[in-house]
mmCIF file of C-alpha atoms in Angstrom:
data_model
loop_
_atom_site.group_PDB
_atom_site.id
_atom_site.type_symbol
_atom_site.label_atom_id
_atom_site.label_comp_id
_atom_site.label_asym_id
_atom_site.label_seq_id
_atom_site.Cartn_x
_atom_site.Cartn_y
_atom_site.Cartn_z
ATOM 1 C CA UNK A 445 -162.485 -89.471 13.940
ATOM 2 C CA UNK A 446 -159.592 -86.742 14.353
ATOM 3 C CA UNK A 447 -160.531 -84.302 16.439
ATOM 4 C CA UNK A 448 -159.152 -81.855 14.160
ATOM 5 C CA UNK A 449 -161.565 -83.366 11.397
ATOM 6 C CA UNK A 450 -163.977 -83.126 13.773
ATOM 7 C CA UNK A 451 -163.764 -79.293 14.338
ATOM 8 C CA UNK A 452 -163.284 -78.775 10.632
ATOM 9 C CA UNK A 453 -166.473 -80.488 9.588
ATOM 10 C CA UNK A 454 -168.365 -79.389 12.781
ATOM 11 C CA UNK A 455 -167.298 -75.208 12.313
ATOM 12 C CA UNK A 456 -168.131 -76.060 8.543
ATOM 13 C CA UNK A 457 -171.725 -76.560 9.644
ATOM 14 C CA UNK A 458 -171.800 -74.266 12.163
ATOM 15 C CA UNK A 459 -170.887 -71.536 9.179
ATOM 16 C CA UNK A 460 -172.793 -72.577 6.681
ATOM 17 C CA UNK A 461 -176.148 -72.840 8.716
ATOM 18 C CA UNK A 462 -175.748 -69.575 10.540
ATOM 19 C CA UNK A 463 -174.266 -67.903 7.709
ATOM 20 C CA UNK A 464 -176.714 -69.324 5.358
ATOM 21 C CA UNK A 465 -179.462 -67.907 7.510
ATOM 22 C CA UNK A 466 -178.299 -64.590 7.204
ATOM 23 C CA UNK A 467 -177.876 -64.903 3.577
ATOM 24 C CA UNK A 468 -181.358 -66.126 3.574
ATOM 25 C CA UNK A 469 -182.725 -63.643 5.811
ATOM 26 C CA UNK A 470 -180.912 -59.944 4.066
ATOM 27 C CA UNK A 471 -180.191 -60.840 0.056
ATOM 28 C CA UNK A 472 -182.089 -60.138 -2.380
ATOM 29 C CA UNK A 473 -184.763 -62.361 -3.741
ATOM 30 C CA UNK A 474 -184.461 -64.878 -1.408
ATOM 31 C CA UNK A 475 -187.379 -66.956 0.132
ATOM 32 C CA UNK A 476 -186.141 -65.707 3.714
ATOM 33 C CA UNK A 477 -185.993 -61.838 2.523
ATOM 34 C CA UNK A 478 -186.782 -59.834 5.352
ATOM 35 C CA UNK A 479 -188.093 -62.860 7.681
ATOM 36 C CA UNK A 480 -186.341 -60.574 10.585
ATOM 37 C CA UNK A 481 -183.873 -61.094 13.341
ATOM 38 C CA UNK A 482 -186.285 -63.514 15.115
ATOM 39 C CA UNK A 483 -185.302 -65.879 12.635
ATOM 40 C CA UNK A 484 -181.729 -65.169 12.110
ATOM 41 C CA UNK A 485 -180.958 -65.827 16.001
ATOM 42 C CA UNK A 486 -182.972 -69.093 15.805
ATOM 43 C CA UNK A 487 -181.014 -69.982 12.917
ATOM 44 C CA UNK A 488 -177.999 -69.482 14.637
ATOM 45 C CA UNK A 489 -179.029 -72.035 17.519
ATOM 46 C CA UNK A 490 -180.171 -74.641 15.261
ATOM 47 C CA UNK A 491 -176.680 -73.774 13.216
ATOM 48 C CA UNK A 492 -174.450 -74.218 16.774
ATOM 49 C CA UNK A 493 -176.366 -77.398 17.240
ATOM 50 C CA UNK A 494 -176.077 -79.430 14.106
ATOM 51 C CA UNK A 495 -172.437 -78.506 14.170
ATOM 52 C CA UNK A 496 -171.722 -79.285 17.916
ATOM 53 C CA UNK A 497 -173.976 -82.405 17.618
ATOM 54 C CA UNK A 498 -171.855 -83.671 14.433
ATOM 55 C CA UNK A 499 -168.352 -83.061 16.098
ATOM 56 C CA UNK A 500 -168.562 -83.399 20.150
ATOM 57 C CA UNK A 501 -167.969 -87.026 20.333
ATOM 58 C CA UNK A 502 -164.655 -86.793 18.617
ATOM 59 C CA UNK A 503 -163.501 -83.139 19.555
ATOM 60 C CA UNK A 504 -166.266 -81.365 22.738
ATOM 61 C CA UNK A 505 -167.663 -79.320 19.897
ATOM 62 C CA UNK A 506 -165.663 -76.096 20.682
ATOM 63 C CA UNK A 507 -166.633 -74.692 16.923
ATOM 64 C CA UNK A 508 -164.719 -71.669 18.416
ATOM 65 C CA UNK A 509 -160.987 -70.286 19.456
ATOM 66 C CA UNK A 510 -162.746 -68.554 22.206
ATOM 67 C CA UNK A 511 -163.936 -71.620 23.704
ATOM 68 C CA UNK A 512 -160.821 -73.508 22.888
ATOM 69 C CA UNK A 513 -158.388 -70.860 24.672
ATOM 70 C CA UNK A 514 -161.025 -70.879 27.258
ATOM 71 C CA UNK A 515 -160.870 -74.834 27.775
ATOM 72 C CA UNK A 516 -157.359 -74.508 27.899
ATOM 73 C CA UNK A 517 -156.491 -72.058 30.279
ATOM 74 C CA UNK A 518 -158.516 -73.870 32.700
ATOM 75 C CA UNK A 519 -156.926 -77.192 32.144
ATOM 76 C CA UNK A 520 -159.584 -79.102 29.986
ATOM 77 C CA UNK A 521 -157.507 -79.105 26.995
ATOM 78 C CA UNK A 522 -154.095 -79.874 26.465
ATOM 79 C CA UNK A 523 -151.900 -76.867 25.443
ATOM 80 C CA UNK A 524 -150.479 -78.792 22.541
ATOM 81 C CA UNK A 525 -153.761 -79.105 20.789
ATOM 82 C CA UNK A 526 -154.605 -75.449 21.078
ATOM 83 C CA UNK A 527 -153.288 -74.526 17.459
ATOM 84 C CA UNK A 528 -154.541 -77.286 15.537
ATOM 85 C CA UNK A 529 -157.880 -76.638 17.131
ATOM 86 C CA UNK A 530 -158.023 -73.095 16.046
ATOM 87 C CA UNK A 531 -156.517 -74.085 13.098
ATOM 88 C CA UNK A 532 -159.272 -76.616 12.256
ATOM 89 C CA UNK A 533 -161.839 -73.862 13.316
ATOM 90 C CA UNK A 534 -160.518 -71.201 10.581
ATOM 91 C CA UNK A 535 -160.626 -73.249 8.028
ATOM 92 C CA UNK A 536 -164.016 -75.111 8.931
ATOM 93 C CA UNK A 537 -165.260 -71.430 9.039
ATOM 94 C CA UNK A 538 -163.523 -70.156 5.455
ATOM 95 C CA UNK A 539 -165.070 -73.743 3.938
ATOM 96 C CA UNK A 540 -168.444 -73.084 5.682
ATOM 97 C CA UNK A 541 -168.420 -69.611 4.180
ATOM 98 C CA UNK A 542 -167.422 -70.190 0.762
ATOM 99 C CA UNK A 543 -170.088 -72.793 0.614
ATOM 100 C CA UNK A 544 -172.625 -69.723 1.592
ATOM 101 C CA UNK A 545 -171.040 -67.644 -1.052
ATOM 102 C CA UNK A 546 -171.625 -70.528 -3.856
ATOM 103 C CA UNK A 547 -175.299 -71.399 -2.651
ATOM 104 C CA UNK A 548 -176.307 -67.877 -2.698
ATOM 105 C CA UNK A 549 -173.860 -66.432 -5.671
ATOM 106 C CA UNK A 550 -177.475 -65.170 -7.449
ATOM 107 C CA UNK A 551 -178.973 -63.619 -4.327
ATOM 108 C CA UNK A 552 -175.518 -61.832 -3.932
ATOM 109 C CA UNK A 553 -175.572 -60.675 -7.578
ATOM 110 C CA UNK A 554 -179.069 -59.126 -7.582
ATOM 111 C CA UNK A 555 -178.604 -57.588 -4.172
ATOM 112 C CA UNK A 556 -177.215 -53.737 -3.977
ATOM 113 C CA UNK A 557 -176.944 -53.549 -0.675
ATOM 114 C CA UNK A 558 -173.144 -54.199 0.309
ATOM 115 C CA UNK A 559 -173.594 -54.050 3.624
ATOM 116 C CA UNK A 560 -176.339 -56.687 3.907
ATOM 117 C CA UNK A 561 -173.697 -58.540 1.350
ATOM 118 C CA UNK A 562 -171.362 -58.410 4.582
ATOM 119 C CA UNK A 563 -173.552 -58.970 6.947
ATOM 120 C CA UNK A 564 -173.194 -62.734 5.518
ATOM 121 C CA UNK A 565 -170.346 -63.228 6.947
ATOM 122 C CA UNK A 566 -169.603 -60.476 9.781
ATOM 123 C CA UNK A 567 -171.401 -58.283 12.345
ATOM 124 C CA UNK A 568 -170.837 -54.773 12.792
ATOM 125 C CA UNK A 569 -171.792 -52.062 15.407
ATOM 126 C CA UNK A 570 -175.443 -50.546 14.578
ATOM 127 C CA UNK A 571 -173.241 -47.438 16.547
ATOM 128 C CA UNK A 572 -169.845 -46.699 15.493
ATOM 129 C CA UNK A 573 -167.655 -46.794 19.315
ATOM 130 C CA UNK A 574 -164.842 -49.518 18.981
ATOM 131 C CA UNK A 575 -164.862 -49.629 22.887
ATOM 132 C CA UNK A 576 -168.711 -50.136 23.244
ATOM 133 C CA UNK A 577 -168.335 -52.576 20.649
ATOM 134 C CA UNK A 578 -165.774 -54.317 22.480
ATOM 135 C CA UNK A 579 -167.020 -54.411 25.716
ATOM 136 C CA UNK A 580 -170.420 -55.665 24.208
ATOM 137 C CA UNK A 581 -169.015 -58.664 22.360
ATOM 138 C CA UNK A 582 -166.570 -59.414 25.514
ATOM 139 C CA UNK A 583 -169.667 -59.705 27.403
ATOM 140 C CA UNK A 584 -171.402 -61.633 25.203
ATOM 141 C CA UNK A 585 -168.493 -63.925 24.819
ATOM 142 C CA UNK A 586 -168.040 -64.238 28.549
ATOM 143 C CA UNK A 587 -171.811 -65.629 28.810
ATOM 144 C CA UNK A 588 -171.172 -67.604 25.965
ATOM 145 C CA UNK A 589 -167.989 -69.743 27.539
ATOM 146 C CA UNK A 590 -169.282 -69.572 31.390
ATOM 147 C CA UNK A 591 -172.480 -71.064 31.113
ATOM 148 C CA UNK A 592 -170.279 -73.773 28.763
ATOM 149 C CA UNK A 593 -168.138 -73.935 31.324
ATOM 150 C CA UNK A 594 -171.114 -75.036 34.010
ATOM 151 C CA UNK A 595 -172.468 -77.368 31.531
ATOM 152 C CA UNK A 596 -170.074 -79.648 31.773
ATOM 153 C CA UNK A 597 -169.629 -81.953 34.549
ATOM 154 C CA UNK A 598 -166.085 -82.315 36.107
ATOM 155 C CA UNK A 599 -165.608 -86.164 34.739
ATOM 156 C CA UNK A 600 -166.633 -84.737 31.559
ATOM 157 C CA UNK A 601 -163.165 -83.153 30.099
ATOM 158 C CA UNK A 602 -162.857 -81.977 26.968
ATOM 159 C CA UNK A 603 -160.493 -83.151 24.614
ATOM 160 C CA UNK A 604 -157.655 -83.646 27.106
ATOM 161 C CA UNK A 605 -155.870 -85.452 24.582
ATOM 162 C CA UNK A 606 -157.860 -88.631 24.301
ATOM 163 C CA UNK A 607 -161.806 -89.108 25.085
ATOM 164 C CA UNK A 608 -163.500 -86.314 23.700
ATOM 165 C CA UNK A 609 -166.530 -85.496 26.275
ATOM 166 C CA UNK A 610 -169.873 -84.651 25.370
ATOM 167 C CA UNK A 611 -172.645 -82.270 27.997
ATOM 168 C CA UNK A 612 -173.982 -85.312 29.821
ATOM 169 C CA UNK A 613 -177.145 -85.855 28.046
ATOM 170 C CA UNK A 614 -176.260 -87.640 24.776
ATOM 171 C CA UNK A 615 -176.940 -85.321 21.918
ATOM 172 C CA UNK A 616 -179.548 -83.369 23.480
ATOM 173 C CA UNK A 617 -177.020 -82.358 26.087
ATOM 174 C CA UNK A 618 -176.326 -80.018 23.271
ATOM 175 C CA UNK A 619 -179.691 -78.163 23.175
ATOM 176 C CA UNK A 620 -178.648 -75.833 25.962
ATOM 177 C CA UNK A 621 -175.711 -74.630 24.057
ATOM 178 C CA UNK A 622 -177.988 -74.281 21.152
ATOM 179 C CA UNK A 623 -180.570 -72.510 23.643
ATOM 180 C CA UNK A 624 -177.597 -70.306 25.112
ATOM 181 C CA UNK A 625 -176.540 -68.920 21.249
ATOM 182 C CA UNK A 626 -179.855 -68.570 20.789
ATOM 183 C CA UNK A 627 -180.699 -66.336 23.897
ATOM 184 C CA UNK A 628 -177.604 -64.475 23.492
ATOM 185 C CA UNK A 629 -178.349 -63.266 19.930
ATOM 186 C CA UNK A 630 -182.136 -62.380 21.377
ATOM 187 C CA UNK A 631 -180.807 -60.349 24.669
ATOM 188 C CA UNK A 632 -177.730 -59.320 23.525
ATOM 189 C CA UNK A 633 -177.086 -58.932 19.772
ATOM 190 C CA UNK A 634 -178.521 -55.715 18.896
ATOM 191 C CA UNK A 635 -175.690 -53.788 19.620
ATOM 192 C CA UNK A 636 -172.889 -55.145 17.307
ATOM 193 C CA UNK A 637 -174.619 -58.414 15.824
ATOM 194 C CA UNK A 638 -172.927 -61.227 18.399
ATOM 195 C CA UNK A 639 -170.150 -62.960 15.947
ATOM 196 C CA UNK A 640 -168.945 -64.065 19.718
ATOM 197 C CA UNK A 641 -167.286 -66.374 17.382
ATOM 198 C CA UNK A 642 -163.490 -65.357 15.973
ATOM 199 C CA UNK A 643 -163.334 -68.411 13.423
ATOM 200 C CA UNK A 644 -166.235 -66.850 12.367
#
C-alpha cells in the first residue's frame, strides 16, 4: 500500500475513534453521555492504536504532522515526503471527522450545548491564557514525539522512502504508543484538552 493511503486511512481511524468517543462521551442522548474523561482518554488510546496498527507497515503510523516534521528533522524521513504526509494526515482527519459528524448528526441536533458540539472535534483551554495554553500543548507534544522517538530502534527507520518500519514488536509494538496517548490525556490533558495532534 501507498504510504500516503496508508496515513489517509490510518488518521481516518485515528479521527473517527477518538472523535467518536468524544461525541459519545458530551452529546446529547447518547449511550456514552456523561461516561467522563476516564473514558474519553482511553478512547483516545484505543483510537491511536487501531489507526497506527492499520497503517505502520506501509507508512510508521505517524497519524500526525508533528510526528512527521519530527521524523524528518532527525533524518528518519525523507524531506520529499514531508508534504504528502501531512497532506494525507489532513485529509484522513477532515474524512475521519465528517464521518463523526454523520454518525452522530441526531446527538448533535438534540444537543444545546455548542461547546460540547466543538469539543467533537477540538480542545480548548478550561483557562483562557494563549501562552499557558501553548506551553501546555508544546509539552505535551514534546512527550508525545520523544518517547516515539525511543521506541524505535535505530534499524527501524521510518518511511525513509522505501520499508516502512514498525516499533519492534509486531502489532503490539504499538500498545506503548497507545499507552503513551493514553497517559498523556490522564496526566496532562486537563489544562487545554491534549489535541497534541494538528491534523486533528
Amino acid at each position: 500500500m501507498n504510504p500516503y493511503i496508508a496515513e489517509i486511512i490510518g488518521t481516518a481511524l485515528l479521527v473517527l475513534f477518538g472523535n467518536g468517543v468524544v461525541a459519545n462521551v458530551v452529546l446529547a442522548r447518547t449511550k456514552g453521555n456523561s461516561a467522563g474523561w476516564i473514558v474519553i482518554t482511553a478512547g483516545w488510546g484505543i483510537a491511536v492504536y487501531i489507526g497506527a496498527f492499520c497503517s505502520a507497515e506501509h507508512s510508521g503510523a505517524h497519524l500526525n504532522p508533528a510526528v512527521t516534521v519530527a521524523m524528518a528533522a532527525a533524518g528518519k524521513l525523507e524531506p520529499g515526503m514531508v508534504a504528502g504526509y501531512i497532506g494525507s494526515q489532513m485529509l484522513g482527519a477532515i474524512i475521519g471527522a465528517v464521518l463523526v459528524f454523520l454518525f452522530y448528526r441526531e446527538h448533535f441536533r438534540a444537543s444545546e450545548d455548542a461547546n460540547a458540539k466543538l469539543a467533537c472535534f477540538s480542545t480548548a483551554p478550561n483557562i483562557r491564557n494563549p501562552l499557558q495554553a501553548f506551553f501546555c500543548e508544546a509539552v505535551g507534544t514534546f512527550v508525545l514525539i520523544l518517547p516515539i522517538f525511543l521506541m524505535v530502534s535505530p534499524s527501524m527507520e521510518l518511511a525513509t522512502g522505501g520499508e516502512a518500519a514498525t516499533f519492534g514488536l509486531g502489532s503490539l509494538g504499538l500498545l506503548p504508543v497507545a499507552l503513551l496517548v493514553f497517559g498523556i490525556g490522564m496526566s496532562l490533558a486537563g489544562t487545554t484538552g491534549y489535541a497534541i495532534n494538528p491534523a486533528r
